[in-house]
Amino acid sequence: MILADKIIDERKKNGWSQEDLAEQLGVSRQSVSKWESAGSVPDLKKVIQMAELFGVSTDYLLKDEMEKENRGIAETSGRDADSLLRRVSMEEANAFLDAKRETAPRLANTVSLFILSPVALLLLVGIAESPNYNLAEDPAMAVGLAVLLLLTAVGVFIQITDRNKLSRFEYLERESFETEYGVSGMVKEKKRDYESRYSLGLAGGTVICIVAVIPLLVAGVMESSDLVLILCVDLLLALVALGANLIVRVSTVKESYDTILQDGEYAKNKKRIQAKMGAFSAAYWCLTTAIYIGWSTWRQDWGESCVIWAVAGVLYAGAYGIVRMVLKVDGD
């Protein structure tokens, strides 16, 4: 249990309400409520008072959190001033978690916009090349490219806006830091509560991305027309956009916990890798778009070239894993 849970547990054991405990400590009921919800942490004087009231030791209330605090002070006292690590307070940690939770849906939606951006272009060009429809190819390509650029611009605008909102927390993802006592325990508790939702979203998104390839494979085996193949590619992109949306949505929240705890991809020795992987993803899809437009213009065949998107989607996971492995080796 974290400090907040112990305060609740000991208060209830004594049959006290929040008002009763607040009166004995000389604080407001709102202060006790914040302590119990892990919204803030009592100072040491209040911790000592509570230990006496509850008949427990301060070590029990603080567990290893106080040891971390003391160890951090002892370690930093012998360092030069310019090598001191920043300390993250309970309020700042909660502000960061709230900000990431707020921006997670928008980040997921921008990823979907990027994936869906070529759908209109593929569809319109496919219709223009079909003898069953009277649509000129040049206007169709112009409208499709306009939609592609518009969706990309909207996605970039949203990402830049959210990045500005999170700019004051950038050091959490790039630098090593220490947390004040109680912060790690609070975040671990929230991470445990979110674990089932994260697993469900990750599994659901992954299954959708795998299933997305099936219509295109079936159409290819049946030797369907170019327009049907393009429709299958559009369906593939739509399903991948949905799957990626789910994955990014839950992963962003989960990564916010890892950031504060400096676990997983946000461990101190992996932060450099994490920053570079974001740049790789952006470059990969920009390059894919450039290859598709260039190849289709050169061959004057916008229909068959749509297979580039299917291949890029399949190769992305492998390329992502290889780049991560190379960066890890370099980091070691």
GROMACS .gro file of C-alpha atoms in nm:
model
  332
    1MET     CA    1   0.000   0.000   0.000
    2ILE     CA    2   0.105   0.357  -0.064
    3LEU     CA    3   0.090   0.631   0.200
    4ALA     CA    4  -0.257   0.743   0.091
    5ASP     CA    5  -0.399   0.393   0.139
    6LYS     CA    6  -0.236   0.360   0.482
    7ILE     CA    7  -0.389   0.686   0.603
    8ILE     CA    8  -0.733   0.565   0.495
    9ASP     CA    9  -0.679   0.223   0.651
   10GLU     CA   10  -0.554   0.354   0.987
   11ARG     CA   11  -0.822   0.624   1.004
   12LYS     CA   12  -1.098   0.369   0.950
   13LYS     CA   13  -0.944   0.129   1.203
   14ASN     CA   14  -0.982   0.403   1.463
   15GLY     CA   15  -1.338   0.479   1.351
   16TRP     CA   16  -1.256   0.838   1.257
   17SER     CA   17  -1.402   1.043   0.977
   18GLN     CA   18  -1.188   1.274   0.768
   19GLU     CA   19  -1.316   1.563   0.980
   20ASP     CA   20  -1.212   1.384   1.301
   21LEU     CA   21  -0.858   1.323   1.174
   22ALA     CA   22  -0.829   1.675   1.038
   23GLU     CA   23  -0.932   1.824   1.373
   24GLN     CA   24  -0.669   1.622   1.563
   25LEU     CA   25  -0.397   1.724   1.316
   26GLY     CA   26  -0.502   2.088   1.303
   27VAL     CA   27  -0.565   2.088   0.928
   28SER     CA   28  -0.870   2.115   0.704
   29ARG     CA   29  -1.079   1.819   0.593
   30GLN     CA   30  -0.982   1.904   0.233
   31SER     CA   31  -0.615   1.847   0.321
   32VAL     CA   32  -0.690   1.500   0.455
   33SER     CA   33  -0.900   1.427   0.147
   34LYS     CA   34  -0.609   1.524  -0.080
   35TRP     CA   35  -0.370   1.303   0.116
   36GLU     CA   36  -0.603   1.006   0.086
   37SER     CA   37  -0.654   1.056  -0.288
   38ALA     CA   38  -0.277   1.092  -0.343
   39GLY     CA   39  -0.339   1.443  -0.470
   40SER     CA   40  -0.076   1.576  -0.230
   41VAL     CA   41   0.158   1.447   0.041
   42PRO     CA   42   0.161   1.557   0.407
   43ASP     CA   43   0.478   1.717   0.533
   44LEU     CA   44   0.703   1.529   0.775
   45LYS     CA   45   0.558   1.702   1.080
   46LYS     CA   46   0.209   1.578   0.994
   47VAL     CA   47   0.341   1.229   0.918
   48ILE     CA   48   0.496   1.215   1.265
   49GLN     CA   49   0.169   1.336   1.419
   50MET     CA   50  -0.028   1.069   1.236
   51ALA     CA   51   0.217   0.798   1.338
   52GLU     CA   52   0.160   0.895   1.703
   53LEU     CA   53  -0.219   0.910   1.660
   54PHE     CA   54  -0.237   0.575   1.479
   55GLY     CA   55   0.014   0.408   1.710
   56VAL     CA   56   0.243   0.306   1.426
   57SER     CA   57   0.595   0.398   1.323
   58THR     CA   58   0.680   0.659   1.067
   59ASP     CA   59   0.872   0.388   0.882
   60TYR     CA   60   0.549   0.195   0.840
   61LEU     CA   61   0.367   0.495   0.696
   62LEU     CA   62   0.645   0.595   0.462
   63LYS     CA   63   0.783   0.248   0.395
   64ASP     CA   64   1.080   0.279   0.160
   65GLU     CA   65   0.968   0.618   0.034
   66MET     CA   66   1.148   0.802   0.316
   67GLU     CA   67   1.455   0.587   0.259
   68LYS     CA   68   1.455   0.697  -0.101
   69GLU     CA   69   1.426   1.058   0.009
   70ASN     CA   70   1.718   1.031   0.250
   71ARG     CA   71   1.928   0.836   0.007
   72GLY     CA   72   1.866   1.094  -0.263
   73ILE     CA   73   1.977   1.375  -0.032
   74ALA     CA   74   2.288   1.186   0.076
   75GLU     CA   75   2.385   1.103  -0.279
   76THR     CA   76   2.339   1.454  -0.413
   77SER     CA   77   2.508   1.631  -0.124
   78GLY     CA   78   2.851   1.525  -0.245
   79ARG     CA   79   2.795   1.619  -0.606
   80ASP     CA   80   2.871   1.941  -0.785
   81ALA     CA   81   2.580   2.182  -0.814
   82ASP     CA   82   2.551   2.133  -1.190
   83SER     CA   83   2.507   1.754  -1.157
   84LEU     CA   84   2.206   1.761  -0.922
   85LEU     CA   85   1.897   1.579  -1.051
   86ARG     CA   86   1.562   1.754  -1.066
   87ARG     CA   87   1.301   1.636  -0.816
   88VAL     CA   88   0.943   1.575  -0.926
   89SER     CA   89   0.674   1.667  -0.673
   90MET     CA   90   0.337   1.496  -0.629
   91GLU     CA   91   0.157   1.795  -0.782
   92GLU     CA   92   0.383   1.803  -1.088
   93ALA     CA   93   0.353   1.427  -1.140
   94ASN     CA   94  -0.027   1.445  -1.127
   95ALA     CA   95  -0.026   1.743  -1.366
   96PHE     CA   96   0.185   1.546  -1.614
   97LEU     CA   97  -0.035   1.235  -1.592
   98ASP     CA   98  -0.351   1.445  -1.641
   99ALA     CA   99  -0.199   1.623  -1.942
  100LYS     CA  100  -0.096   1.295  -2.108
  101ARG     CA  101  -0.438   1.142  -2.041
  102GLU     CA  102  -0.602   1.448  -2.201
  103THR     CA  103  -0.383   1.445  -2.514
  104ALA     CA  104  -0.383   1.066  -2.567
  105PRO     CA  105  -0.708   1.058  -2.774
  106ARG     CA  106  -0.589   1.347  -2.993
  107LEU     CA  107  -0.252   1.184  -3.054
  108ALA     CA  108  -0.427   0.859  -3.149
  109ASN     CA  109  -0.657   1.049  -3.387
  110THR     CA  110  -0.364   1.222  -3.559
  111VAL     CA  111  -0.198   0.884  -3.621
  112SER     CA  112  -0.526   0.767  -3.778
  113LEU     CA  113  -0.538   1.080  -3.995
  114PHE     CA  114  -0.188   1.014  -4.127
  115ILE     CA  115  -0.276   0.653  -4.212
  116LEU     CA  116  -0.607   0.751  -4.375
  117SER     CA  117  -0.462   1.046  -4.570
  118PRO     CA  118  -0.404   0.853  -4.899
  119VAL     CA  119  -0.745   0.676  -4.895
  120ALA     CA  120  -0.927   0.942  -5.101
  121LEU     CA  121  -0.639   0.963  -5.351
  122LEU     CA  122  -0.635   0.587  -5.406
  123LEU     CA  123  -1.013   0.567  -5.440
  124LEU     CA  124  -1.052   0.859  -5.683
  125VAL     CA  125  -0.765   0.746  -5.906
  126GLY     CA  126  -0.904   0.392  -5.905
  127ILE     CA  127  -1.245   0.520  -6.013
  128ALA     CA  128  -1.087   0.738  -6.283
  129GLU     CA  129  -0.897   0.442  -6.429
  130SER     CA  130  -1.206   0.222  -6.429
  131PRO     CA  131  -1.393   0.212  -6.765
  132ASN     CA  132  -1.725   0.196  -6.581
  133TYR     CA  133  -1.700   0.553  -6.453
  134ASN     CA  134  -1.667   0.883  -6.635
  135LEU     CA  135  -1.408   1.062  -6.419
  136ALA     CA  136  -1.102   1.238  -6.555
  137GLU     CA  137  -0.778   1.116  -6.400
  138ASP     CA  138  -0.606   1.454  -6.354
  139PRO     CA  139  -0.889   1.620  -6.153
  140ALA     CA  140  -0.929   1.299  -5.950
  141MET     CA  141  -0.558   1.296  -5.867
  142ALA     CA  142  -0.563   1.667  -5.779
  143VAL     CA  143  -0.856   1.627  -5.538
  144GLY     CA  144  -0.702   1.316  -5.384
  145LEU     CA  145  -0.368   1.488  -5.326
  146ALA     CA  146  -0.548   1.790  -5.178
  147VAL     CA  147  -0.729   1.564  -4.929
  148LEU     CA  148  -0.401   1.386  -4.844
  149LEU     CA  149  -0.222   1.713  -4.774
  150LEU     CA  150  -0.519   1.855  -4.580
  151LEU     CA  151  -0.545   1.554  -4.348
  152THR     CA  152  -0.168   1.556  -4.297
  153ALA     CA  153  -0.173   1.929  -4.218
  154VAL     CA  154  -0.455   1.884  -3.965
  155GLY     CA  155  -0.264   1.602  -3.797
  156VAL     CA  156   0.057   1.804  -3.781
  157PHE     CA  157  -0.130   2.106  -3.640
  158ILE     CA  158  -0.285   1.896  -3.361
  159GLN     CA  159   0.049   1.736  -3.275
  160ILE     CA  160   0.229   2.071  -3.260
  161THR     CA  161  -0.046   2.219  -3.042
  162ASP     CA  162  -0.034   1.928  -2.799
  163ARG     CA  163   0.346   1.930  -2.798
  164ASN     CA  164   0.337   2.294  -2.690
  165LYS     CA  165   0.100   2.205  -2.405
  166LEU     CA  166   0.338   1.933  -2.288
  167SER     CA  167   0.658   2.131  -2.345
  168ARG     CA  168   0.710   2.203  -1.975
  169PHE     CA  169   0.723   1.828  -1.909
  170GLU     CA  170   0.977   1.747  -2.182
  171TYR     CA  171   1.257   1.699  -1.930
  172LEU     CA  172   1.070   1.397  -1.786
  173GLU     CA  173   1.115   1.212  -2.115
  174ARG     CA  174   1.468   1.331  -2.192
  175GLU     CA  175   1.649   1.369  -1.859
  176SER     CA  176   1.708   1.160  -1.549
  177PHE     CA  177   1.529   1.284  -1.238
  178GLU     CA  178   1.424   1.186  -0.886
  179THR     CA  179   1.078   1.185  -0.732
  180GLU     CA  180   0.970   1.311  -0.393
  181TYR     CA  181   0.850   1.052  -0.145
  182GLY     CA  182   0.505   0.915  -0.217
  183VAL     CA  183   0.517   0.988  -0.591
  184SER     CA  184   0.645   0.648  -0.708
  185GLY     CA  185   0.395   0.462  -0.489
  186MET     CA  186   0.104   0.668  -0.623
  187VAL     CA  187   0.205   0.614  -0.986
  188LYS     CA  188   0.259   0.240  -0.938
  189GLU     CA  189  -0.092   0.214  -0.796
  190LYS     CA  190  -0.243   0.396  -1.094
  191LYS     CA  191  -0.040   0.185  -1.336
  192ARG     CA  192  -0.169  -0.136  -1.178
  193ASP     CA  193  -0.527  -0.012  -1.205
  194TYR     CA  194  -0.476   0.070  -1.575
  195GLU     CA  195  -0.302  -0.256  -1.667
  196SER     CA  196  -0.618  -0.446  -1.770
  197ARG     CA  197  -0.742  -0.163  -1.992
  198TYR     CA  198  -0.400  -0.132  -2.152
  199SER     CA  199  -0.379  -0.506  -2.225
  200LEU     CA  200  -0.729  -0.507  -2.377
  201GLY     CA  201  -0.660  -0.207  -2.599
  202LEU     CA  202  -0.322  -0.340  -2.712
  203ALA     CA  203  -0.462  -0.685  -2.792
  204GLY     CA  204  -0.767  -0.542  -2.972
  205GLY     CA  205  -0.560  -0.302  -3.182
  206THR     CA  206  -0.311  -0.572  -3.277
  207VAL     CA  207  -0.584  -0.816  -3.384
  208ILE     CA  208  -0.751  -0.548  -3.598
  209CYS     CA  209  -0.421  -0.471  -3.774
  210ILE     CA  210  -0.364  -0.841  -3.848
  211VAL     CA  211  -0.720  -0.894  -3.977
  212ALA     CA  212  -0.686  -0.584  -4.199
  213VAL     CA  213  -0.469  -0.777  -4.449
  214ILE     CA  214  -0.730  -1.051  -4.511
  215PRO     CA  215  -0.957  -0.864  -4.762
  216LEU     CA  216  -0.657  -0.767  -4.978
  217LEU     CA  217  -0.522  -1.124  -4.976
  218VAL     CA  218  -0.862  -1.264  -5.075
  219ALA     CA  219  -0.901  -1.009  -5.355
  220GLY     CA  220  -0.552  -1.092  -5.484
  221VAL     CA  221  -0.618  -1.468  -5.488
  222MET     CA  222  -0.948  -1.414  -5.672
  223GLU     CA  223  -0.772  -1.194  -5.932
  224SER     CA  224  -1.016  -0.908  -5.873
  225SER     CA  225  -1.019  -0.589  -6.079
  226ASP     CA  226  -0.787  -0.297  -6.002
  227LEU     CA  227  -1.075  -0.100  -5.850
  228VAL     CA  228  -1.161  -0.384  -5.613
  229LEU     CA  229  -0.795  -0.413  -5.513
  230ILE     CA  230  -0.784  -0.040  -5.442
  231LEU     CA  231  -1.100  -0.067  -5.232
  232CYS     CA  232  -0.936  -0.350  -5.037
  233VAL     CA  233  -0.626  -0.136  -4.980
  234ASP     CA  234  -0.848   0.148  -4.857
  235LEU     CA  235  -1.022  -0.096  -4.623
  236LEU     CA  236  -0.682  -0.218  -4.503
  237LEU     CA  237  -0.574   0.138  -4.425
  238ALA     CA  238  -0.903   0.212  -4.247
  239LEU     CA  239  -0.869  -0.097  -4.027
  240VAL     CA  240  -0.502  -0.026  -3.957
  241ALA     CA  241  -0.599   0.331  -3.864
  242LEU     CA  242  -0.855   0.193  -3.617
  243GLY     CA  243  -0.611  -0.059  -3.471
  244ALA     CA  244  -0.333   0.197  -3.443
  245ASN     CA  245  -0.575   0.438  -3.277
  246LEU     CA  246  -0.650   0.187  -3.002
  247ILE     CA  247  -0.284   0.100  -2.952
  248VAL     CA  248  -0.162   0.461  -2.940
  249ARG     CA  249  -0.449   0.567  -2.714
  250VAL     CA  250  -0.375   0.315  -2.438
  251SER     CA  251   0.002   0.315  -2.489
  252THR     CA  252   0.025   0.691  -2.437
  253VAL     CA  253  -0.140   0.666  -2.096
  254LYS     CA  254   0.067   0.364  -1.997
  255GLU     CA  255   0.387   0.536  -2.110
  256SER     CA  256   0.303   0.836  -1.890
  257TYR     CA  257   0.329   0.606  -1.587
  258ASP     CA  258   0.653   0.456  -1.717
  259THR     CA  259   0.791   0.807  -1.768
  260ILE     CA  260   0.745   0.902  -1.402
  261LEU     CA  261   0.869   0.562  -1.281
  262GLN     CA  262   1.154   0.565  -1.537
  263ASP     CA  263   1.062   0.208  -1.633
  264GLY     CA  264   1.057   0.020  -1.963
  265GLU     CA  265   1.123   0.240  -2.265
  266TYR     CA  266   1.170   0.540  -2.037
  267ALA     CA  267   1.442   0.393  -1.820
  268LYS     CA  268   1.735   0.629  -1.776
  269ASN     CA  269   1.952   0.445  -2.027
  270LYS     CA  270   1.675   0.421  -2.291
  271LYS     CA  271   1.546   0.777  -2.314
  272ARG     CA  272   1.778   0.858  -2.604
  273ILE     CA  273   1.641   0.559  -2.798
  274GLN     CA  274   1.279   0.660  -2.735
  275ALA     CA  275   1.334   1.009  -2.876
  276LYS     CA  276   1.500   0.871  -3.191
  277MET     CA  277   1.221   0.618  -3.254
  278GLY     CA  278   0.966   0.898  -3.277
  279ALA     CA  279   1.176   1.063  -3.548
  280PHE     CA  280   1.208   0.728  -3.730
  281SER     CA  281   0.830   0.675  -3.744
  282ALA     CA  282   0.768   1.023  -3.885
  283ALA     CA  283   1.043   0.983  -4.147
  284TYR     CA  284   0.924   0.634  -4.248
  285TRP     CA  285   0.570   0.739  -4.340
  286CYS     CA  286   0.682   1.062  -4.509
  287LEU     CA  287   0.920   0.855  -4.721
  288THR     CA  288   0.643   0.606  -4.803
  289THR     CA  289   0.420   0.889  -4.927
  290ALA     CA  290   0.702   1.035  -5.136
  291ILE     CA  291   0.781   0.695  -5.292
  292TYR     CA  292   0.415   0.634  -5.379
  293ILE     CA  293   0.368   0.975  -5.542
  294GLY     CA  294   0.701   0.959  -5.728
  295TRP     CA  295   0.660   0.601  -5.850
  296SER     CA  296   0.298   0.653  -5.959
  297THR     CA  297   0.383   0.974  -6.146
  298TRP     CA  298   0.675   0.810  -6.326
  299ARG     CA  299   0.478   0.498  -6.423
  300GLN     CA  300   0.152   0.689  -6.480
  301ASP     CA  301  -0.025   0.409  -6.295
  302TRP     CA  302  -0.184   0.519  -5.969
  303GLY     CA  303  -0.390   0.203  -5.932
  304GLU     CA  304  -0.131  -0.073  -5.913
  305SER     CA  305   0.105   0.148  -5.717
  306CYS     CA  306  -0.134   0.131  -5.421
  307VAL     CA  307   0.037  -0.194  -5.323
  308ILE     CA  308   0.319   0.026  -5.190
  309TRP     CA  309   0.097   0.117  -4.892
  310ALA     CA  310   0.018  -0.245  -4.813
  311VAL     CA  311   0.388  -0.340  -4.830
  312ALA     CA  312   0.487  -0.038  -4.618
  313GLY     CA  313   0.232  -0.130  -4.353
  314VAL     CA  314   0.358  -0.489  -4.332
  315LEU     CA  315   0.725  -0.384  -4.326
  316TYR     CA  316   0.679  -0.110  -4.066
  317ALA     CA  317   0.672  -0.341  -3.764
  318GLY     CA  318   0.985  -0.524  -3.879
  319ALA     CA  319   1.172  -0.203  -3.960
  320TYR     CA  320   1.072  -0.053  -3.627
  321GLY     CA  321   1.205  -0.355  -3.439
  322ILE     CA  322   1.534  -0.362  -3.632
  323VAL     CA  323   1.600   0.008  -3.572
  324ARG     CA  324   1.529  -0.032  -3.201
  325MET     CA  325   1.768  -0.326  -3.183
  326VAL     CA  326   2.045  -0.132  -3.359
  327LEU     CA  327   1.999   0.168  -3.130
  328LYS     CA  328   2.011  -0.057  -2.822
  329VAL     CA  329   2.335  -0.214  -2.941
  330ASP     CA  330   2.486   0.130  -2.997
  331GLY     CA  331   2.362   0.240  -2.655
  332ASP     CA  332   2.531  -0.055  -2.487
   0.00000   0.00000   0.00000
